[in-house]
PDB file of C-alpha atoms in Angstrom:
ATOM      1  CA  MET A  29       9.358   9.852 -17.347  1.00 56.00           C
ATOM      2  CA  LYS A  30       6.521  11.053 -19.860  1.00 67.00           C
ATOM      3  CA  LYS A  31       8.083   9.205 -22.803  1.00 69.00           C
ATOM      4  CA  ARG A  32       8.306   6.100 -20.927  1.00 64.00           C
ATOM      5  CA  VAL A  33       4.715   6.217 -20.022  1.00 66.00           C
ATOM      6  CA  THR A  34       3.687   7.124 -23.550  1.00 72.00           C
ATOM      7  CA  LYS A  35       5.900   4.190 -24.862  1.00 71.00           C
ATOM      8  CA  THR A  36       4.262   1.709 -22.317  1.00 68.00           C
ATOM      9  CA  ALA A  37       0.630   3.074 -23.407  1.00 70.00           C
ATOM     10  CA  VAL A  38       1.544   2.407 -27.184  1.00 72.00           C
ATOM     11  CA  ALA A  39       2.784  -0.962 -26.554  1.00 71.00           C
ATOM     12  CA  GLY A  40      -0.260  -1.745 -24.468  1.00 71.00           C
ATOM     13  CA  GLY A  41      -2.663  -0.383 -27.119  1.00 74.00           C
ATOM     14  CA  VAL A  42      -0.702  -2.317 -29.910  1.00 72.00           C
ATOM     15  CA  GLY A  43      -0.896  -5.410 -27.920  1.00 72.00           C
ATOM     16  CA  PHE A  44      -4.272  -5.076 -27.175  1.00 74.00           C
ATOM     17  CA  LEU A  45      -5.427  -4.624 -30.894  1.00 74.00           C
ATOM     18  CA  GLY A  46      -3.039  -7.658 -31.799  1.00 73.00           C
ATOM     19  CA  GLY A  47      -4.737  -9.710 -29.218  1.00 72.00           C
ATOM     20  CA  LEU A  48      -8.365  -8.470 -30.221  1.00 70.00           C
ATOM     21  CA  LEU A  49      -7.289  -9.382 -34.167  1.00 72.00           C
ATOM     22  CA  LEU A  50      -5.851 -12.801 -33.019  1.00 70.00           C
ATOM     23  CA  GLU A  51      -9.111 -13.706 -31.083  1.00 70.00           C
ATOM     24  CA  GLN A  52     -11.368 -12.568 -33.826  1.00 68.00           C
ATOM     25  CA  GLY A  53      -9.583 -14.654 -36.369  1.00 69.00           C
ATOM     26  CA  LEU A  54      -9.597 -17.414 -34.230  1.00 64.00           C
ATOM     27  CA  GLU A  55     -12.954 -17.201 -33.636  1.00 66.00           C
ATOM     28  CA  SER A  56     -14.051 -17.025 -37.130  1.00 65.00           C
ATOM     29  CA  LEU A  57     -11.758 -20.079 -38.194  1.00 63.00           C
ATOM     30  CA  THR A  58     -12.780 -22.348 -35.297  1.00 61.00           C
ATOM     31  CA  GLY A  59     -16.274 -20.810 -34.785  1.00 61.00           C
ATOM     32  CA  LEU A  60     -15.659 -21.131 -30.980  1.00 57.00           C
ATOM     33  CA  ASP A  61     -16.279 -18.528 -28.333  1.00 58.00           C
ATOM     34  CA  PHE A  62     -13.396 -18.310 -26.106  1.00 51.00           C
ATOM     35  CA  VAL A  63     -13.506 -14.485 -25.063  1.00 51.00           C
ATOM     36  CA  ASP A  64     -13.102 -15.279 -21.347  1.00 51.00           C
ATOM     37  CA  GLY A  65     -10.314 -17.516 -21.599  1.00 51.00           C
ATOM     38  CA  VAL A  66      -8.273 -15.132 -24.067  1.00 55.00           C
ATOM     39  CA  PHE A  67      -9.095 -12.390 -21.910  1.00 52.00           C
ATOM     40  CA  ALA A  68      -7.829 -14.085 -18.939  1.00 51.00           C
ATOM     41  CA  VAL A  69      -4.472 -15.028 -20.341  1.00 56.00           C
ATOM     42  CA  GLY A  70      -4.297 -11.480 -21.959  1.00 58.00           C
ATOM     43  CA  GLY A  71      -5.026  -9.944 -18.756  1.00 56.00           C
ATOM     44  CA  SER A  72      -1.681 -11.752 -17.238  1.00 54.00           C
ATOM     45  CA  VAL A  73       0.377 -10.427 -20.385  1.00 55.00           C
ATOM     46  CA  LEU A  74      -0.909  -7.081 -20.160  1.00 58.00           C
ATOM     47  CA  ALA A  75      -0.185  -7.153 -16.212  1.00 55.00           C
ATOM     48  CA  ALA A  76       3.458  -8.109 -17.112  1.00 54.00           C
ATOM     49  CA  MET A  77       3.583  -5.006 -19.504  1.00 56.00           C
ATOM     50  CA  HIS A  78       2.172  -2.766 -16.731  1.00 60.00           C
ATOM     51  CA  VAL A  79       4.242  -3.904 -13.861  1.00 62.00           C
ATOM     52  CA  ASN A  80       7.159  -1.381 -14.536  1.00 77.00           C
ATOM     53  CA  ARG A  81       4.805   1.607 -14.667  1.00 82.00           C
ATOM     54  CA  ASP A  82       2.727   0.512 -11.554  1.00 84.00           C
ATOM     55  CA  LEU A  83       5.956   0.092  -9.682  1.00 87.00           C
ATOM     56  CA  VAL A  84       7.035   3.666 -10.410  1.00 88.00           C
ATOM     57  CA  GLU A  85       3.772   4.978  -9.886  1.00 88.00           C
ATOM     58  CA  VAL A  86       3.405   3.626  -6.365  1.00 90.00           C
ATOM     59  CA  ALA A  87       7.030   4.227  -5.434  1.00 90.00           C
ATOM     60  CA  SER A  88       6.488   8.144  -6.600  1.00 89.00           C
ATOM     61  CA  GLU A  89       3.261   8.154  -4.348  1.00 90.00           C
ATOM     62  CA  ASN A  90       5.303   6.569  -1.543  1.00 90.00           C
ATOM     63  CA  ILE A  91       8.149   9.286  -1.905  1.00 90.00           C
ATOM     64  CA  LYS A  92       5.423  12.016  -1.914  1.00 90.00           C
ATOM     65  CA  ALA A  93       3.809  10.750   1.263  1.00 91.00           C
ATOM     66  CA  MET A  94       7.346  10.251   2.943  1.00 90.00           C
ATOM     67  CA  PHE A  95       8.915  13.499   2.074  1.00 90.00           C
ATOM     68  CA  GLY A  96       5.826  15.836   1.456  1.00 89.00           C
ATOM     69  CA  LYS A  97       6.988  16.751  -1.778  1.00 85.00           C
ATOM     70  CA  ASP A  98       7.069  15.510  -5.481  1.00 84.00           C
ATOM     71  CA  PRO A  99       9.848  13.142  -6.544  1.00 82.00           C
ATOM     72  CA  LEU A 100      11.225  15.518  -8.655  1.00 80.00           C
ATOM     73  CA  GLU A 101      11.653  18.094  -6.002  1.00 84.00           C
ATOM     74  CA  ILE A 102      13.403  15.945  -3.375  1.00 85.00           C
ATOM     75  CA  THR A 103      16.951  16.570  -2.588  1.00 87.00           C
ATOM     76  CA  GLU A 104      19.996  14.517  -2.966  1.00 87.00           C
ATOM     77  CA  ASP A 105      20.077  14.036   0.747  1.00 89.00           C
ATOM     78  CA  ASP A 106      16.501  12.999   0.748  1.00 89.00           C
ATOM     79  CA  TRP A 107      17.419  10.411  -1.864  1.00 90.00           C
ATOM     80  CA  LYS A 108      20.396   9.014   0.133  1.00 90.00           C
ATOM     81  CA  GLN A 109      17.850   8.605   2.957  1.00 91.00           C
ATOM     82  CA  TYR A 110      15.639   6.633   0.739  1.00 91.00           C
ATOM     83  CA  LYS A 111      18.227   4.627  -0.957  1.00 91.00           C
ATOM     84  CA  ALA A 112      19.832   3.684   2.441  1.00 93.00           C
ATOM     85  CA  LYS A 113      16.549   2.527   3.718  1.00 92.00           C
ATOM     86  CA  TYR A 114      14.913   0.850   0.654  1.00 92.00           C
ATOM     87  CA  PRO A 115      18.062   0.170  -1.558  1.00 92.00           C
ATOM     88  CA  LYS A 116      16.234  -2.380  -4.096  1.00 91.00           C
ATOM     89  CA  SER A 117      13.596   0.006  -4.826  1.00 90.00           C
ATOM     90  CA  ALA A 118      16.058   2.943  -5.213  1.00 90.00           C
ATOM     91  CA  VAL A 119      18.270   1.048  -7.666  1.00 90.00           C
ATOM     92  CA  TYR A 120      14.999  -0.167  -9.479  1.00 88.00           C
ATOM     93  CA  LEU A 121      13.954   3.449  -9.983  1.00 86.00           C
ATOM     94  CA  GLU A 122      17.236   4.729 -10.912  1.00 85.00           C
ATOM     95  CA  LYS A 123      17.256   2.164 -13.811  1.00 83.00           C
ATOM     96  CA  ALA A 124      13.644   2.707 -14.726  1.00 80.00           C
ATOM     97  CA  LEU A 125      13.717   6.330 -14.912  1.00 76.00           C
ATOM     98  CA  GLY A 126      17.401   6.409 -16.263  1.00 72.00           C
ATOM     99  CA  VAL A 127      18.725   8.568 -13.623  1.00 62.00           C
TER     100      VAL A 127
ATOM    101  CA  MET B  28     -22.725 -24.437 -24.735  1.00 66.00           C
ATOM    102  CA  LEU B  29     -20.038 -26.492 -25.889  1.00 67.00           C
ATOM    103  CA  ALA B  30     -18.356 -23.597 -27.720  1.00 68.00           C
ATOM    104  CA  LEU B  31     -17.833 -21.760 -24.276  1.00 74.00           C
ATOM    105  CA  LEU B  32     -15.917 -24.948 -22.890  1.00 78.00           C
ATOM    106  CA  PRO B  33     -12.512 -24.104 -24.038  1.00 77.00           C
ATOM    107  CA  GLY B  34     -12.737 -20.606 -22.822  1.00 78.00           C
ATOM    108  CA  LEU B  35     -14.026 -21.871 -19.292  1.00 82.00           C
ATOM    109  CA  LEU B  36     -11.343 -24.313 -19.043  1.00 84.00           C
ATOM    110  CA  VAL B  37      -8.686 -21.630 -19.806  1.00 82.00           C
ATOM    111  CA  LYS B  38     -10.255 -19.407 -17.330  1.00 84.00           C
ATOM    112  CA  LEU B  39     -10.320 -22.073 -14.526  1.00 86.00           C
ATOM    113  CA  ALA B  40      -6.856 -23.118 -15.326  1.00 85.00           C
ATOM    114  CA  THR B  41      -5.513 -19.431 -15.142  1.00 82.00           C
ATOM    115  CA  ARG B  42      -7.497 -19.108 -11.813  1.00 85.00           C
ATOM    116  CA  GLY B  43      -6.393 -22.448 -10.429  1.00 86.00           C
ATOM    117  CA  ALA B  44      -2.632 -21.355 -11.692  1.00 83.00           C
ATOM    118  CA  ARG B  45      -3.021 -17.910  -9.754  1.00 84.00           C
ATOM    119  CA  ARG B  46      -4.146 -19.543  -6.611  1.00 85.00           C
ATOM    120  CA  LEU B  47      -1.393 -22.058  -6.447  1.00 86.00           C
ATOM    121  CA  GLY B  48       1.170 -19.483  -7.007  1.00 83.00           C
ATOM    122  CA  LEU B  49       2.068 -20.722 -10.601  1.00 84.00           C
ATOM    123  CA  MET B  50       1.574 -17.388 -12.570  1.00 84.00           C
ATOM    124  CA  PRO B  51       4.441 -15.410 -13.592  1.00 85.00           C
ATOM    125  CA  GLN B  52       5.644 -13.162 -10.710  1.00 86.00           C
ATOM    126  CA  SER B  53       5.012 -10.009 -12.483  1.00 87.00           C
ATOM    127  CA  THR B  54       1.152 -11.003 -12.453  1.00 88.00           C
ATOM    128  CA  TYR B  55       0.940 -10.729  -8.554  1.00 91.00           C
ATOM    129  CA  VAL B  56       3.336  -7.592  -8.487  1.00 92.00           C
ATOM    130  CA  HIS B  57       0.849  -5.974 -10.667  1.00 91.00           C
ATOM    131  CA  GLU B  58      -2.055  -7.040  -8.086  1.00 92.00           C
ATOM    132  CA  ILE B  59       0.210  -6.045  -5.118  1.00 94.00           C
ATOM    133  CA  MET B  60       0.544  -2.669  -6.896  1.00 93.00           C
ATOM    134  CA  GLN B  61      -3.153  -2.352  -7.604  1.00 93.00           C
ATOM    135  CA  ALA B  62      -3.974  -3.210  -3.904  1.00 94.00           C
ATOM    136  CA  LEU B  63      -1.378  -0.592  -2.478  1.00 94.00           C
ATOM    137  CA  LYS B  64      -2.734   2.118  -4.880  1.00 93.00           C
ATOM    138  CA  ARG B  65      -6.377   1.387  -3.241  1.00 93.00           C
ATOM    139  CA  GLY B  66      -4.616   1.359   0.005  1.00 92.00           C
ATOM    140  CA  ASP B  67      -5.494  -2.305   0.645  1.00 93.00           C
ATOM    141  CA  LEU B  68      -2.667  -3.470   2.758  1.00 94.00           C
ATOM    142  CA  ASP B  69      -3.927  -7.033   3.733  1.00 93.00           C
ATOM    143  CA  GLU B  70      -4.443  -7.884   0.197  1.00 94.00           C
ATOM    144  CA  ALA B  71      -1.234  -6.582  -0.996  1.00 94.00           C
ATOM    145  CA  VAL B  72       0.358  -8.844   1.781  1.00 94.00           C
ATOM    146  CA  SER B  73      -1.707 -11.776   0.999  1.00 93.00           C
ATOM    147  CA  VAL B  74      -0.846 -11.616  -2.719  1.00 94.00           C
ATOM    148  CA  TYR B  75       2.896 -11.120  -1.804  1.00 94.00           C
ATOM    149  CA  ARG B  76       2.503 -14.301   0.224  1.00 92.00           C
ATOM    150  CA  LEU B  77       0.925 -16.123  -2.517  1.00 91.00           C
ATOM    151  CA  CYS B  78       3.685 -14.838  -4.957  1.00 90.00           C
ATOM    152  CA  VAL B  79       6.652 -16.224  -2.797  1.00 90.00           C
ATOM    153  CA  SER B  80       4.986 -19.512  -1.813  1.00 87.00           C
ATOM    154  CA  ARG B  81       6.374 -21.848  -4.621  1.00 84.00           C
ATOM    155  CA  ARG B  82       9.276 -19.736  -5.835  1.00 83.00           C
ATOM    156  CA  GLN B  83      12.003 -17.532  -4.615  1.00 86.00           C
ATOM    157  CA  ALA B  84      11.295 -13.779  -4.897  1.00 86.00           C
ATOM    158  CA  SER B  85      12.566 -12.602  -8.094  1.00 87.00           C
ATOM    159  CA  ASN B  86      14.264  -9.060  -8.233  1.00 88.00           C
ATOM    160  CA  ILE B  87      11.104  -7.280  -8.916  1.00 90.00           C
ATOM    161  CA  THR B  88       9.062  -9.235  -6.188  1.00 91.00           C
ATOM    162  CA  GLU B  89      11.773  -7.781  -3.674  1.00 92.00           C
ATOM    163  CA  VAL B  90      11.003  -4.321  -4.790  1.00 93.00           C
ATOM    164  CA  ALA B  91       7.380  -5.021  -4.319  1.00 94.00           C
ATOM    165  CA  ARG B  92       8.033  -5.986  -0.959  1.00 94.00           C
ATOM    166  CA  GLU B  93       9.961  -3.098  -0.363  1.00 94.00           C
ATOM    167  CA  LEU B  94       7.179  -1.121  -1.659  1.00 95.00           C
ATOM    168  CA  ILE B  95       4.734  -2.570   0.928  1.00 95.00           C
ATOM    169  CA  GLU B  96       7.323  -1.757   3.612  1.00 95.00           C
ATOM    170  CA  GLN B  97       7.340   1.740   2.700  1.00 94.00           C
ATOM    171  CA  PHE B  98       3.651   1.710   2.897  1.00 95.00           C
ATOM    172  CA  VAL B  99       3.786   0.194   6.382  1.00 95.00           C
ATOM    173  CA  ASP B 100       6.365   2.646   7.373  1.00 95.00           C
ATOM    174  CA  ILE B 101       4.137   5.700   6.101  1.00 95.00           C
ATOM    175  CA  ARG B 102       1.236   4.328   8.042  1.00 95.00           C
ATOM    176  CA  VAL B 103       3.523   3.894  11.108  1.00 96.00           C
ATOM    177  CA  ASP B 104       4.829   7.357  11.059  1.00 95.00           C
ATOM    178  CA  LYS B 105       1.247   8.872  10.594  1.00 94.00           C
ATOM    179  CA  LEU B 106       0.241   6.988  13.523  1.00 96.00           C
ATOM    180  CA  GLN B 107       3.171   8.011  15.301  1.00 96.00           C
ATOM    181  CA  SER B 108       2.603  11.353  14.901  1.00 95.00           C
ATOM    182  CA  ARG B 109      -0.968  11.341  16.158  1.00 94.00           C
ATOM    183  CA  ILE B 110       0.233   9.662  19.259  1.00 95.00           C
ATOM    184  CA  ASP B 111       2.857  12.136  19.786  1.00 94.00           C
ATOM    185  CA  GLU B 112       0.000  14.749  19.523  1.00 92.00           C
ATOM    186  CA  ILE B 113      -2.272  13.002  21.908  1.00 91.00           C
ATOM    187  CA  GLU B 114       0.644  12.556  24.600  1.00 91.00           C
ATOM    188  CA  ASN B 115       1.219  16.327  24.230  1.00 89.00           C
ATOM    189  CA  ILE B 116      -2.343  16.836  24.741  1.00 87.00           C
ATOM    190  CA  LEU B 117      -2.321  14.716  27.829  1.00 86.00           C
ATOM    191  CA  ARG B 118       0.861  16.120  29.080  1.00 85.00           C
ATOM    192  CA  ALA B 119      -0.483  19.680  28.888  1.00 82.00           C
ATOM    193  CA  ARG B 120      -3.545  18.660  30.828  1.00 76.00           C
ATOM    194  CA  LYS B 121      -1.484  17.638  33.916  1.00 76.00           C
ATOM    195  CA  SER B 122      -0.366  21.155  34.104  1.00 78.00           C
ATOM    196  CA  LEU B 123      -1.256  22.995  37.344  1.00 77.00           C
ATOM    197  CA  HIS B 124      -3.477  25.586  35.191  1.00 77.00           C
ATOM    198  CA  ALA B 125      -5.309  22.788  33.611  1.00 75.00           C
ATOM    199  CA  ARG B 126      -5.886  21.005  37.031  1.00 79.00           C
ATOM    200  CA  LEU B 127      -7.108  24.125  38.623  1.00 83.00           C
ATOM    201  CA  ARG B 128      -9.712  24.624  35.649  1.00 80.00           C
ATOM    202  CA  ARG B 129     -10.486  20.953  36.300  1.00 77.00           C
ATOM    203  CA  TRP B 130     -11.133  21.461  39.821  1.00 81.00           C
ATOM    204  CA  TRP B 131     -13.134  24.818  39.243  1.00 82.00           C
ATOM    205  CA  ALA B 132     -15.239  23.022  36.721  1.00 79.00           C
ATOM    206  CA  ARG B 133     -15.875  20.353  38.946  1.00 79.00           C
ATOM    207  CA  VAL B 134     -16.984  22.918  41.765  1.00 81.00           C
ATOM    208  CA  LEU B 135     -19.372  24.391  39.131  1.00 79.00           C
ATOM    209  CA  GLY B 136     -20.626  20.817  38.464  1.00 78.00           C
ATOM    210  CA  LEU B 137     -21.867  20.797  42.165  1.00 79.00           C
ATOM    211  CA  PHE B 138     -24.062  23.459  41.349  1.00 78.00           C
ATOM    212  CA  GLY B 139     -25.823  21.728  38.639  1.00 74.00           C
ATOM    213  CA  ARG B 140     -23.539  22.286  35.853  1.00 66.00           C
ATOM    214  CA  LYS B 141     -22.929  19.493  33.163  1.00 65.00           C
ATOM    215  CA  PRO B 142     -20.379  16.697  33.881  1.00 59.00           C
ATOM    216  CA  LEU B 143     -16.798  17.592  32.930  1.00 57.00           C
ATOM    217  CA  PRO B 144     -16.654  17.318  28.979  1.00 58.00           C
ATOM    218  CA  GLU B 145     -12.764  17.069  29.262  1.00 59.00           C
ATOM    219  CA  ALA B 146     -12.812  14.063  31.485  1.00 57.00           C
ATOM    220  CA  ARG B 147     -14.692  12.332  28.945  1.00 58.00           C
ATOM    221  CA  CYS B 148     -12.612  13.552  26.364  1.00 78.00           C
ATOM    222  CA  GLU B 149      -9.417  12.389  28.125  1.00 79.00           C
ATOM    223  CA  SER B 150     -10.680   8.895  28.429  1.00 84.00           C
ATOM    224  CA  GLU B 151     -11.431   8.849  24.628  1.00 88.00           C
ATOM    225  CA  LEU B 152      -7.823  10.147  24.095  1.00 89.00           C
ATOM    226  CA  ARG B 153      -6.307   7.588  25.957  1.00 91.00           C
ATOM    227  CA  ALA B 154      -8.599   4.694  24.137  1.00 92.00           C
ATOM    228  CA  GLU B 155      -7.399   6.077  20.684  1.00 92.00           C
ATOM    229  CA  LEU B 156      -3.925   6.108  22.133  1.00 92.00           C
ATOM    230  CA  ALA B 157      -4.012   2.477  23.054  1.00 94.00           C
ATOM    231  CA  GLU B 158      -5.751   1.714  19.428  1.00 95.00           C
ATOM    232  CA  HIS B 159      -2.988   3.432  17.626  1.00 95.00           C
ATOM    233  CA  LYS B 160      -0.103   1.712  19.510  1.00 95.00           C
ATOM    234  CA  ALA B 161      -1.940  -1.573  19.000  1.00 96.00           C
ATOM    235  CA  MET B 162      -1.992  -0.705  15.193  1.00 95.00           C
ATOM    236  CA  ILE B 163       1.773   0.091  14.958  1.00 95.00           C
ATOM    237  CA  GLU B 164       2.351  -3.233  16.509  1.00 95.00           C
ATOM    238  CA  GLY B 165       0.364  -5.046  14.213  1.00 94.00           C
ATOM    239  CA  LEU B 166       2.048  -3.343  11.194  1.00 95.00           C
ATOM    240  CA  LEU B 167       5.491  -3.609  12.510  1.00 94.00           C
ATOM    241  CA  ASP B 168       4.386  -7.457  12.977  1.00 93.00           C
ATOM    242  CA  ILE B 169       3.104  -7.573   9.171  1.00 92.00           C
ATOM    243  CA  LYS B 170       6.793  -6.221   8.156  1.00 91.00           C
ATOM    244  CA  THR B 171       8.657  -8.605  10.288  1.00 92.00           C
ATOM    245  CA  HIS B 172       6.719 -11.250   8.575  1.00 90.00           C
ATOM    246  CA  LEU B 173       7.244 -10.024   5.198  1.00 89.00           C
ATOM    247  CA  ARG B 174      10.911 -10.049   5.491  1.00 86.00           C
ATOM    248  CA  SER B 175      10.893 -13.518   6.999  1.00 88.00           C
ATOM    249  CA  ILE B 176       8.690 -15.012   4.019  1.00 81.00           C
ATOM    250  CA  GLY B 177      10.810 -12.975   1.533  1.00 66.00           C
TER     251      GLY B 177
END
């Protein structure tokens, strides 16, 4: 989990720096200021990158609220109950967390 | 001024595409997750509707829908437990002991005591009960609606 979050954060940082360099380069070449537009598109790209982390975070909060304990502490029965009720989320979480 | 035009155009185009449901589904899913983190269910549902307005829901969008449903279920559970609590209080008030206490308080009221605070409280509880039941109905409607549009 920690490794995955770190990887996503690093990828986001690298993407941001890449976008910044590209933007600076284009601005200096063309002399045009298109900060707003690039940020808007960049936002969408970043959103796509962060979706995985967001889903896991929200699911984790939901599990906490449902069972009153941390997702790492839930029992197999709790998990089966969750999986029966929300099959797609459970499968997604299993894949995302490599369970 | 002219230099700002390309940026403005791109910004307008992305905004328009978002409103028309043309952006990648992950963009909308990200927005749904942000709304859920803020506890804004209305926003999450409206973004979900936008997301599936033009295209069939992808796997990740289906997961987002289930997460919204979980959010709804959690709220319904909380409201239901409060309803149970209120119903227990109201049931306890129907006991003989509680009735006798109220009757005694009413007798004392005849001699210039304050009006019964419990009676006021009961009507407030009943109002809260009705409000919570209506909220549960609304939440279940949202859940049904989500399933029908998904």
